[in-house]
Coordinates of C-alpha atoms in Angstrom, one line a residue:
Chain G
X69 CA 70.3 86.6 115.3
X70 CA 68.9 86.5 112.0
X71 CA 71.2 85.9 108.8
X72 CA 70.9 88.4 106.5
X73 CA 68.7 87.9 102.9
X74 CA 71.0 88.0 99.9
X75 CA 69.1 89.3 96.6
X76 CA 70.3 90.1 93.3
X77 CA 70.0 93.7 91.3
X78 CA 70.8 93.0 87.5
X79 CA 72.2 92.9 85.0
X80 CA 69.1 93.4 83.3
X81 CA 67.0 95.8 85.8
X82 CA 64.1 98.2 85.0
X83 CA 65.8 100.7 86.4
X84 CA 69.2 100.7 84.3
X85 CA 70.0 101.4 81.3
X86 CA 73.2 99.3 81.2
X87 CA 74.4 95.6 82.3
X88 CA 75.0 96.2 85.9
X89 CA 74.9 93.4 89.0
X90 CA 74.8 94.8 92.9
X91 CA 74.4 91.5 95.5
X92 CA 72.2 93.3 98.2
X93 CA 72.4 92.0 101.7
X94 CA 69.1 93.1 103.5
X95 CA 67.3 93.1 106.8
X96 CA 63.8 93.1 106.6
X97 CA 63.6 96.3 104.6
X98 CA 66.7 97.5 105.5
X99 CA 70.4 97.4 102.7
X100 CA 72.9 96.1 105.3
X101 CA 76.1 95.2 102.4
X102 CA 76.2 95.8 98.9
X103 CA 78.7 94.5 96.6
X104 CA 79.1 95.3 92.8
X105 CA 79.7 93.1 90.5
X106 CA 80.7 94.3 87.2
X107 CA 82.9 93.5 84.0
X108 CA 79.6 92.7 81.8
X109 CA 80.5 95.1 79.4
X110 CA 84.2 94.8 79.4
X111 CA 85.0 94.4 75.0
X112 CA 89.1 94.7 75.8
X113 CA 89.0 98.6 74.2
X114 CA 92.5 99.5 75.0
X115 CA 93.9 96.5 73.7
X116 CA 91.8 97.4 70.6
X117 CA 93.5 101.3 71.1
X118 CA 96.9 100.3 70.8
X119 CA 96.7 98.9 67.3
X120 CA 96.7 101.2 65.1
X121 CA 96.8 105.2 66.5
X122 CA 95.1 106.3 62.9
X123 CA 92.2 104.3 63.8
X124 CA 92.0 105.3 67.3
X125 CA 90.7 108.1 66.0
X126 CA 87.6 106.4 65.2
X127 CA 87.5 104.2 67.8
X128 CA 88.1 106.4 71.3
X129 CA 84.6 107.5 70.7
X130 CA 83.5 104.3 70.9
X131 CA 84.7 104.2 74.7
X132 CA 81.4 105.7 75.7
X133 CA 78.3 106.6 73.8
X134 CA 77.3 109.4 76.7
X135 CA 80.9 111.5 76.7
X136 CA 82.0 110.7 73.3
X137 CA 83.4 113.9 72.8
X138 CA 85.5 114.4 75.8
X139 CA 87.2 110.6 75.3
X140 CA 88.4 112.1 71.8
X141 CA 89.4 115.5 73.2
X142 CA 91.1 113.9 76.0
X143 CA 92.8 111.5 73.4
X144 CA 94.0 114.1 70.6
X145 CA 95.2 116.4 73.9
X146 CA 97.6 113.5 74.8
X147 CA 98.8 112.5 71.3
X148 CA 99.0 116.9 71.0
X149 CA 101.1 116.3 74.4
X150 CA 103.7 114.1 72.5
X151 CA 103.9 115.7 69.3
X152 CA 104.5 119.2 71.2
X153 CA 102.3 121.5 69.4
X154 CA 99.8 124.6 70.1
X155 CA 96.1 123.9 69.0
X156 CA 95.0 127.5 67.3
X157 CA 92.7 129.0 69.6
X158 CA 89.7 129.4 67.2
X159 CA 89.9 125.0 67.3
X160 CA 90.5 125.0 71.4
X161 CA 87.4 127.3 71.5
X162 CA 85.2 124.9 69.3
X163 CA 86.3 122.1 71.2
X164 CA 84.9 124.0 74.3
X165 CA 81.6 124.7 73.0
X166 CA 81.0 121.4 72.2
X167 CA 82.5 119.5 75.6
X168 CA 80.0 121.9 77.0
X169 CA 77.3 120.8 74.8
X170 CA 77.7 117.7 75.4
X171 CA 77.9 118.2 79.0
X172 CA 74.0 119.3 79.1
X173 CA 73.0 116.3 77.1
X174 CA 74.6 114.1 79.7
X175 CA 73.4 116.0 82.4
X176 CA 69.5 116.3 80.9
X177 CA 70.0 112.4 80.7
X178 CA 71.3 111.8 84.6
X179 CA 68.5 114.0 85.2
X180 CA 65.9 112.2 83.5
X181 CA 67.0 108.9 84.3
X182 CA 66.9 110.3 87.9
X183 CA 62.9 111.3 87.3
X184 CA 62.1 108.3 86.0
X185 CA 63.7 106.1 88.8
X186 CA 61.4 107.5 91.0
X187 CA 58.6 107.3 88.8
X188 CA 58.0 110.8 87.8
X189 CA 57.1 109.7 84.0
X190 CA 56.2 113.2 83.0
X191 CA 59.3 114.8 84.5
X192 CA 61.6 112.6 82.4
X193 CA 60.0 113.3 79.1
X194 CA 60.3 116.9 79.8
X195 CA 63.9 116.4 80.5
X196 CA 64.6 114.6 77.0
X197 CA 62.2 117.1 75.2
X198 CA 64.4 120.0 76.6
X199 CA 67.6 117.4 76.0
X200 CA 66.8 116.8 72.4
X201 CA 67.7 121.0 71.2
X202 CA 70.8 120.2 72.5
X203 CA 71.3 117.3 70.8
X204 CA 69.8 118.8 67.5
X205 CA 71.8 121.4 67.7
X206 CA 75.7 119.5 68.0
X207 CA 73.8 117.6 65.0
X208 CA 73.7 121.0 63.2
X209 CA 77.4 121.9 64.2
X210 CA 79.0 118.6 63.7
X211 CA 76.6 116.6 61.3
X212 CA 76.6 113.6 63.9
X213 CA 74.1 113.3 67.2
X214 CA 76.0 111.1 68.9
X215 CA 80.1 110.5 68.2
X216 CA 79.9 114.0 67.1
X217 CA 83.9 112.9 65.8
X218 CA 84.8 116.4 65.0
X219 CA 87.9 116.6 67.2
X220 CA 91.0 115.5 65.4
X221 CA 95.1 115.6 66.4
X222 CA 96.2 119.1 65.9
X223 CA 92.6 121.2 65.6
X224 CA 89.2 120.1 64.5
X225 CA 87.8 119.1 61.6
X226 CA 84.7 120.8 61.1
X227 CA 84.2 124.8 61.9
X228 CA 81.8 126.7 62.6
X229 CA 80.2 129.9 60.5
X230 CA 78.6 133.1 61.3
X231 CA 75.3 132.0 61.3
X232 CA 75.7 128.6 63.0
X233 CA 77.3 131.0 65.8
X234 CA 74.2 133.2 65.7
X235 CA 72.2 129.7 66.0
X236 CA 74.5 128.1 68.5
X237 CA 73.7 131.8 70.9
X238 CA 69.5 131.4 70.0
X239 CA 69.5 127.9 71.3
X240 CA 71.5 128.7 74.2
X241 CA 68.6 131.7 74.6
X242 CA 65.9 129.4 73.9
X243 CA 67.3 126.0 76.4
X244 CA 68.2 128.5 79.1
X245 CA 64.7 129.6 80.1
X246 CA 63.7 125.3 80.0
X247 CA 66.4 124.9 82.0
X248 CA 65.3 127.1 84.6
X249 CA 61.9 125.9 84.8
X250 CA 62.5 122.5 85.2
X251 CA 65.8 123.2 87.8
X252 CA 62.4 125.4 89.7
X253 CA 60.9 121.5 89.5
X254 CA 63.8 119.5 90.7
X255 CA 64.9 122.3 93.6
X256 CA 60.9 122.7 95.0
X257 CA 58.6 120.0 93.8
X258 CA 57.4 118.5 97.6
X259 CA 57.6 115.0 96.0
X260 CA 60.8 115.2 94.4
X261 CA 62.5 116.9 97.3
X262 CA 61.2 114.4 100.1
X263 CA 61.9 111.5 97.9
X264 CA 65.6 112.6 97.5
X265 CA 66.6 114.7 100.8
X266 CA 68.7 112.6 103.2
X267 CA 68.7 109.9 100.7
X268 CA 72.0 107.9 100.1
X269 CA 74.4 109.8 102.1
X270 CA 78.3 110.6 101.0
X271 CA 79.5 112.0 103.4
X272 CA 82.7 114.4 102.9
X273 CA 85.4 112.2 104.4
X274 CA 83.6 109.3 102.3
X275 CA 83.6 110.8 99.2
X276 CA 87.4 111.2 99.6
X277 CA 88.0 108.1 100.6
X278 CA 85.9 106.2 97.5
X279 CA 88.1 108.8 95.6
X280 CA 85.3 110.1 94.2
X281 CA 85.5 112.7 91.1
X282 CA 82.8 115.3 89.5
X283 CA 79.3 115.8 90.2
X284 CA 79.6 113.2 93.0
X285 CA 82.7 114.9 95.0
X286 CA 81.1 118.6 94.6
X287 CA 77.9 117.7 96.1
X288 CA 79.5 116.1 98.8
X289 CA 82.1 119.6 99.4
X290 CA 85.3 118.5 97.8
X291 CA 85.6 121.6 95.7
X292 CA 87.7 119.6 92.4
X293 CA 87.5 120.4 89.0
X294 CA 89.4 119.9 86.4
X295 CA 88.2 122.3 83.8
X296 CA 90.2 125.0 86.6
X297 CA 92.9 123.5 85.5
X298 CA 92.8 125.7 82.1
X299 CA 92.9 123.1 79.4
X300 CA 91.2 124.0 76.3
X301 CA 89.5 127.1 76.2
X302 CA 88.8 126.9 79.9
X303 CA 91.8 129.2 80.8
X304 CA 89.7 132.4 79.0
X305 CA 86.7 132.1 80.2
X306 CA 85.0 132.8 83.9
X307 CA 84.3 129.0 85.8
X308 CA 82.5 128.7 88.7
X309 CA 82.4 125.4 90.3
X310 CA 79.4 124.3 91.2
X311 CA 79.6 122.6 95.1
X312 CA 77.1 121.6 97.8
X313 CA 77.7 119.8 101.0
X314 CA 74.9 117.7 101.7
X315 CA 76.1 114.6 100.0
X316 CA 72.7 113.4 99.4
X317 CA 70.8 112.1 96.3
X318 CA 69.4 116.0 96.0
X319 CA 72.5 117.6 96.2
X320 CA 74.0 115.5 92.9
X321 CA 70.6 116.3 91.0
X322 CA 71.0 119.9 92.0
X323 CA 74.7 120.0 91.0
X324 CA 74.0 118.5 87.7
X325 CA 70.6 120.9 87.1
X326 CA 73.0 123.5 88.2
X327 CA 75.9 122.6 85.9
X328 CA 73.9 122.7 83.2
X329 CA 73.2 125.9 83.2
X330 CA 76.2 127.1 83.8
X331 CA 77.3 125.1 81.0
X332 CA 74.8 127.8 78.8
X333 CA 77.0 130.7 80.3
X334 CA 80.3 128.8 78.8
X335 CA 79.1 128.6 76.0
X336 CA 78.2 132.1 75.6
X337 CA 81.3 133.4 76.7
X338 CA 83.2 131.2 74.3
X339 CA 80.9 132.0 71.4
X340 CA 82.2 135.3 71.9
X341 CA 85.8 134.4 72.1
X342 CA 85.8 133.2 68.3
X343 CA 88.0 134.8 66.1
X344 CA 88.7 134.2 62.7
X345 CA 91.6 131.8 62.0
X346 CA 92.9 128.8 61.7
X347 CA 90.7 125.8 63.0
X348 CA 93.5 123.2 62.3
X349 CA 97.5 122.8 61.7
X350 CA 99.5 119.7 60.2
X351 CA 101.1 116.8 62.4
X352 CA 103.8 115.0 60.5
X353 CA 105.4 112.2 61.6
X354 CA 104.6 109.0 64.0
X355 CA 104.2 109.7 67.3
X356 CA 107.2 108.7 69.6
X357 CA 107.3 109.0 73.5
X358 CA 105.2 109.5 76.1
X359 CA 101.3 112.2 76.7
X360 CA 99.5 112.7 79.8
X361 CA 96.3 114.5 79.7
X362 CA 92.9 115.3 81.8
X363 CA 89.7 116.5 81.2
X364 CA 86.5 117.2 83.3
X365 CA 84.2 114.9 81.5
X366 CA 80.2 115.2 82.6
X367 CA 81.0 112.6 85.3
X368 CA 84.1 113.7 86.6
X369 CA 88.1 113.7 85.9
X370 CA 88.7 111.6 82.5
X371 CA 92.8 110.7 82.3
X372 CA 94.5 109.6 79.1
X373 CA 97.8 108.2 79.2
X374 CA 99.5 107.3 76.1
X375 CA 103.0 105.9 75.4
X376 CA 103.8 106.1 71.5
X377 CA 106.7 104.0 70.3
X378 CA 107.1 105.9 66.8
X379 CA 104.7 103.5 64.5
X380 CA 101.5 102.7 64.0
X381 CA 101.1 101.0 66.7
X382 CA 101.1 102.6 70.4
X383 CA 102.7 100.6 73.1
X384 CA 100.1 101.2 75.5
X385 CA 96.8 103.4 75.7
X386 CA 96.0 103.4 79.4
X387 CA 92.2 104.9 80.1
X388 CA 91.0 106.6 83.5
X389 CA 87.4 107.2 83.5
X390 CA 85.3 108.9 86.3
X391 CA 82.6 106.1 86.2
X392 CA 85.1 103.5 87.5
X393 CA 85.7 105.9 90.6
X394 CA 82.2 106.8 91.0
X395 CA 80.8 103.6 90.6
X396 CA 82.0 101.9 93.6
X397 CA 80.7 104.6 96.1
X398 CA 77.5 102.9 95.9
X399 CA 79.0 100.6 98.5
X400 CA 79.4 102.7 100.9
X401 CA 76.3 104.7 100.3
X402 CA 73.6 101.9 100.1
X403 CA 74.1 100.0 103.7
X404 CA 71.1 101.8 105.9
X405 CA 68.7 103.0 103.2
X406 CA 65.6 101.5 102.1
X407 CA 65.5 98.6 99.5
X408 CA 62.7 100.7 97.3
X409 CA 65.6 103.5 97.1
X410 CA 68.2 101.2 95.5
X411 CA 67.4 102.3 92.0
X412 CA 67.3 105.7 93.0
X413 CA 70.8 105.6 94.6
X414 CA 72.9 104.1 92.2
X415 CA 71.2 106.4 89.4
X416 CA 72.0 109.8 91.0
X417 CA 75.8 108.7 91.0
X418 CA 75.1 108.7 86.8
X419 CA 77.0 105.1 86.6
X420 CA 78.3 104.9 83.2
X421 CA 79.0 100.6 83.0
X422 CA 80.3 101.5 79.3
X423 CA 83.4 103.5 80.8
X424 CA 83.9 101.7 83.7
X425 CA 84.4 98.2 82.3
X426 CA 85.6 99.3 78.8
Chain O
X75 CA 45.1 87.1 61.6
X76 CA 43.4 86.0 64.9
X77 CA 42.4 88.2 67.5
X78 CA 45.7 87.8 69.7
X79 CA 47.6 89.0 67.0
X80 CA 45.3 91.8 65.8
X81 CA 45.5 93.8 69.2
X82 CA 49.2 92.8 69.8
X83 CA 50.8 94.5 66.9
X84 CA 48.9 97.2 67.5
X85 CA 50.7 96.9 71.0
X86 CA 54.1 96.0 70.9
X87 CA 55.7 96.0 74.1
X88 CA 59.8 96.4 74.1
X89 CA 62.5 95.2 76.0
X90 CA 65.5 97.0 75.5
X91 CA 69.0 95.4 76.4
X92 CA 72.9 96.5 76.2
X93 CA 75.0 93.9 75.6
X94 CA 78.5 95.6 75.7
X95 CA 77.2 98.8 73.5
X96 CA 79.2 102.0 74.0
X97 CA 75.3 103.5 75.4
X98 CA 75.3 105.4 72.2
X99 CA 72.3 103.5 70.3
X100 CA 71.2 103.4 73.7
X101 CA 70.6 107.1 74.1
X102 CA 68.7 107.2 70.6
X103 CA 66.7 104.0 71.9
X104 CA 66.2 106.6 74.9
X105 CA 65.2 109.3 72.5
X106 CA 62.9 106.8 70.7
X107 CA 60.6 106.4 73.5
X108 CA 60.9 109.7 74.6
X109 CA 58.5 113.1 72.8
X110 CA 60.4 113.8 69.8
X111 CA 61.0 110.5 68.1
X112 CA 57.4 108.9 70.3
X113 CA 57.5 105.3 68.8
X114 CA 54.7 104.9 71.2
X115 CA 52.4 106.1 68.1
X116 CA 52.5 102.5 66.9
X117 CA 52.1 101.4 70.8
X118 CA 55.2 100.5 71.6
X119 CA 56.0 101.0 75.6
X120 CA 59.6 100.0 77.1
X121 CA 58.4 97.8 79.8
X122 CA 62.2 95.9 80.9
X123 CA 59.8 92.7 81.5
X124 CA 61.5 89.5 79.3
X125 CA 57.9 87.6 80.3
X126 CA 55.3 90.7 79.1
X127 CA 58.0 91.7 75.9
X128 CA 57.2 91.0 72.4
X129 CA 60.0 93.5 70.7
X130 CA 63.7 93.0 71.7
X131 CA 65.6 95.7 71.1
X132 CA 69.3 94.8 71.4
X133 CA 72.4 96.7 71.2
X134 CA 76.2 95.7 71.5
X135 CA 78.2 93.4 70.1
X136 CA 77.5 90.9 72.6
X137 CA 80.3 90.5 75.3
X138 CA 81.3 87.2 76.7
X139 CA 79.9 87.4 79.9
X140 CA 76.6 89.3 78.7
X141 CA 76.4 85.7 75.9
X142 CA 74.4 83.8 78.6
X143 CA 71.8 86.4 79.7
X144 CA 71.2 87.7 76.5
X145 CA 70.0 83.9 75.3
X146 CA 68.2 83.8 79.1
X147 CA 66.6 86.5 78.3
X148 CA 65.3 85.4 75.1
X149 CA 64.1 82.2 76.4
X150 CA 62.0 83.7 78.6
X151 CA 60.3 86.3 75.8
X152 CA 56.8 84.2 75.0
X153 CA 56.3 83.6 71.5
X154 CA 55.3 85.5 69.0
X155 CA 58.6 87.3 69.5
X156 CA 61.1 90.0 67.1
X157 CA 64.3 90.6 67.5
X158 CA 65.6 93.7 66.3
X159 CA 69.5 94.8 66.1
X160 CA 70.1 98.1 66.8
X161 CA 73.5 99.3 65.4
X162 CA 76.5 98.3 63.4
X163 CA 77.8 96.6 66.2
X164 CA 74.7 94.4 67.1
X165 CA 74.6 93.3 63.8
X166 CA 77.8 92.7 62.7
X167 CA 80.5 93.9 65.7
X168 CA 81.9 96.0 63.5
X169 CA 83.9 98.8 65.4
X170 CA 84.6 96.4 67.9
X171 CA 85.7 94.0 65.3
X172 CA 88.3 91.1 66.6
X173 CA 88.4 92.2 70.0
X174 CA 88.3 89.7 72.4
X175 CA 85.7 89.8 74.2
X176 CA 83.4 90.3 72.0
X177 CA 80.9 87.6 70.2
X178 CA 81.0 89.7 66.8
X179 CA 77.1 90.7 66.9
X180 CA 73.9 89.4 67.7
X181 CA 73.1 86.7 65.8
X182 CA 76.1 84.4 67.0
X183 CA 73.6 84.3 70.0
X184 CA 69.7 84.6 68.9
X185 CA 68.3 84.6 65.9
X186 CA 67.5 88.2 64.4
X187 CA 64.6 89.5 62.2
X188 CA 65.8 93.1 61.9
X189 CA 69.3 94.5 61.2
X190 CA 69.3 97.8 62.1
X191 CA 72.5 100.0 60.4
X192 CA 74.2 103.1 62.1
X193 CA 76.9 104.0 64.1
X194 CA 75.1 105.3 66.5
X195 CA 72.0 104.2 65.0
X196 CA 69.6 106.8 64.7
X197 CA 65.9 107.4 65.7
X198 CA 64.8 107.2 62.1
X199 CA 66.7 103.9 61.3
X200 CA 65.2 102.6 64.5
X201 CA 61.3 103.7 63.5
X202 CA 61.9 102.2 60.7
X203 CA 63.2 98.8 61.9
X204 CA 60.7 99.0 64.2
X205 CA 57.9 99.3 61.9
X206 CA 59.4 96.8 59.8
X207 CA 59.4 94.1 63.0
X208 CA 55.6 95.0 63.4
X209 CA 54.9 94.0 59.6
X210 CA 57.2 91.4 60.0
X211 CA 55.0 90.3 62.9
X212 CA 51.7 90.4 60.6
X213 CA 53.2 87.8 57.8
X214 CA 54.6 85.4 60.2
X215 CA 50.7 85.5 61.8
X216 CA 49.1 85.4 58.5
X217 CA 51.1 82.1 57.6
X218 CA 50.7 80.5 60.8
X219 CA 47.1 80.6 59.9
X220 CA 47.3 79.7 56.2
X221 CA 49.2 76.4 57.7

């Protein structure tokens, strides 16, 4: 019996964008074991939380780059928790538009990183051409491309006016036929299709066990998402969950290529949910006691937990992020593939190292 | 200028690497190389090769554990080599200021040639460092040869 080879992936690899180590255990071509090995990006961010809740503020962006916005809306929904108060609609309804924004820019990334993983160069800078008009346009709405920072505790801080409505509803008109061509792309291209069918497997009783969240669970049938939960603005407007039950590489590109265009339908629907009104109310006071919140971040369920002790300073600021449950499955979807699939594996579960580690 | 140098800054190849960044100068790094923003007009090409890189393009504040690769890596960049800081945080830590794990920017580690500003940084600030490292790149060639 032969012993198995032992090579490294990482933490700097072609293929990833972030610090990332797997310790692959292979026969002859063939991924027998597969361990992670993360923490390379670990800066201590919720011992730097806790400080001061003020700054917070600034900071929770600063979990992760890729769903900035959601960490903040997840954030200012807990400390809204404690304080007990109603967000006017017109604010929950903004706050929508842009989660959903955001979610196509993260999406149009996985996507693209997925493309160029395999080698399709051309693919992937369609993906980011289409990418940047959505990331031009939160520019537009919130004056920032990346930490858009525009949610704050009780409302947001920026609104919108008639005409960047009217421009929010032509971008949406002008991405959704882009969208479509390339989803045509991703669901029939010969190459792209035998490159990704029947390609690390999750099966449904695995992707329960992992306790996998998101993109991830729906393509492998677990029908869970958060956003039917209601928070938000997602109570008023018509979701449909996007699921498949193949569990394969294709079926989390075709969720995410899906996803993002439903996002386009949110987003129209909410555009005309906005009434006039108030975009944000006054909090007074320190926080004291304890906020639970969740929201369906591009990768999955995103948990705050926060307990306030009435000063500046919170007693604890627990994060939950859907990376750190996602992550892992690689282990259990790698053993039995090919080594040149790898990359291609652990990019079509979208890992996120900057929310996992934290 | 000799010849190596002459065709070399007209063909900078990158490296890009996060050291503890919250991805968000990555993305714009990402949107760099990609149609829009195309910094492959001045020849630049992400090829995540320490021994073919000339152009580092770093992010994060450095993490503990990321300390020892990130001076790896340089090591094994051939000379003439640039070292760009992309972000508030590669240069100086800032958001992530006094946390601890964190080695308060780049240049506790490497030395670096170009601090780029921005939280995230943006694709303009980063053509712009960029173009600075490639003159940059040109007057540490001319004096070599003056020497």
């Amino acid at each position: 019996m032969k012993r198995p080879t032992t090579i490294p992936i990482g933490p700097q690899h072609p293929a990833f964008l972030e610090p990332l180590n797997i310790g692959l255990e292979l026969e002859e071509e063939r991924v027998v074991g597969a361990t992670l090995n993360l923490g390379y990006n670990h800066r201590g961010m919720e011992y730097a939380l806790a400080l001061d809740y003020k700054k917070t503020q600034y900071l929770v962006e600063r979990v992760c780059g890729i769903c900035s916005n959601h960490h903040s809306a997840a954030y200012c929904q807990t400390m809204e928790d404690i304080y007990d108060i109603e967000v006017p609609v017109r604010a929950k309804v903004i706050r929508t538009i842009m989660m959903e924004c955001q979610r196509i820019t993260s999406h149009l990334l996985a996507l693209g990183h997925t493309a160029e993983t395999m080698g399709y160069e051309n693919l992937f800078m369609q993906c980011f051409r289409e990418r940047e008009l959505a990331m031009r346009l939160v520019n537009e709405i919130s004056g920032n491309r990346v930490h858009y920072s525009i949610n704050v505790i009780g409302g947001i801080k920026r609104d919108m006016d008639a005409g960047m409505e009217r421009h929010t509803a032509n971008v949406m008109r002008e991405l959704r036929p882009l969208l479509e061509d390339l989803r045509d792309v991703f669901a029939r291209d010969n190459t792209l299709v035998k490159r990704m069918k029947d390609v690390g497997v999750l099966t449904n009783e695995q992707a329960r066990d992992w306790c996998t969240v998101g993109p991830v669970a729906r393509a492998s049938g677990l029908p869970q998402d958060i956003r039917e939960d209601g928070f938000a603005a997602y109570d008023m407007i018509d979701l449909k969950p996007v699921v498949r039950d193949e569990g394969d590489c294709y079926a989390r590109t075709m969720v995410r290529m899906d996803e993002c265009l439903h996002s386009i339908d949110l987003i129209e629907e909410c555009l005309k949910l906005l009434d006039e009104g108030p975009v944000i109310m006054t909090v007074k006071g320190h926080p004291t006691g304890e906020g639970l919140s969740r929201v369906e971040a591009p990768r999955g369920e995103l948990l705050y937990h926060v307990k306030a002790i009435g000063g500046l300073q919170l007693d604890r600021i627990k994060i939950r992020t859907p990376a750190f449950l996602n992550v892992p499955s690689v282990q259990a979807m790698l053993p039995g593939s090919r080594l040149a699939d790898v990359p291609l594996i652990t990019v079509s579960v979208d890992p996120c190292i900057c929310c996992t580690d934290r | 200028m000799g010849l190596l140098d002459k065709i070399g800054t007209k063909s900078p190849w990158i490296l890009h690497f996060d050291t503890g960044s919250c991805n968000g100068c990555d993305l714009e790094i990402w949107a760099l190389l990609t149609p829009k923003y195309d910094v492959e007009r001045f020849g630049g090409i992400n090829r995540a090769n320490p021994k073919q890189a000339d152009i580092l393009l770093i992010t994060g504040p450095v993490t503990m554990r990321c300390e020892d690769r990130l001076r790896n890596l340089y090591e094994q960049v051939p000379e003439p080599k640039l070292v760009v800081a992309c972000g508030n945080c590669a240069s100086t830590g800032a958001p992530f200021h006094n946390c601890y794990n964190v080695c308060q920017g780049v240049d506790k580690v490497i030395p670096v040639d170009v601090y780029v500003p921005g939280c995230a940084a943006c694709p303009e600030a980063l053509i712009d460092g960029f173009v600075r490292a490639l003159s940059l790149w040109e007057d540490k060639a001319r004096r070599r040869e003056s020497e």
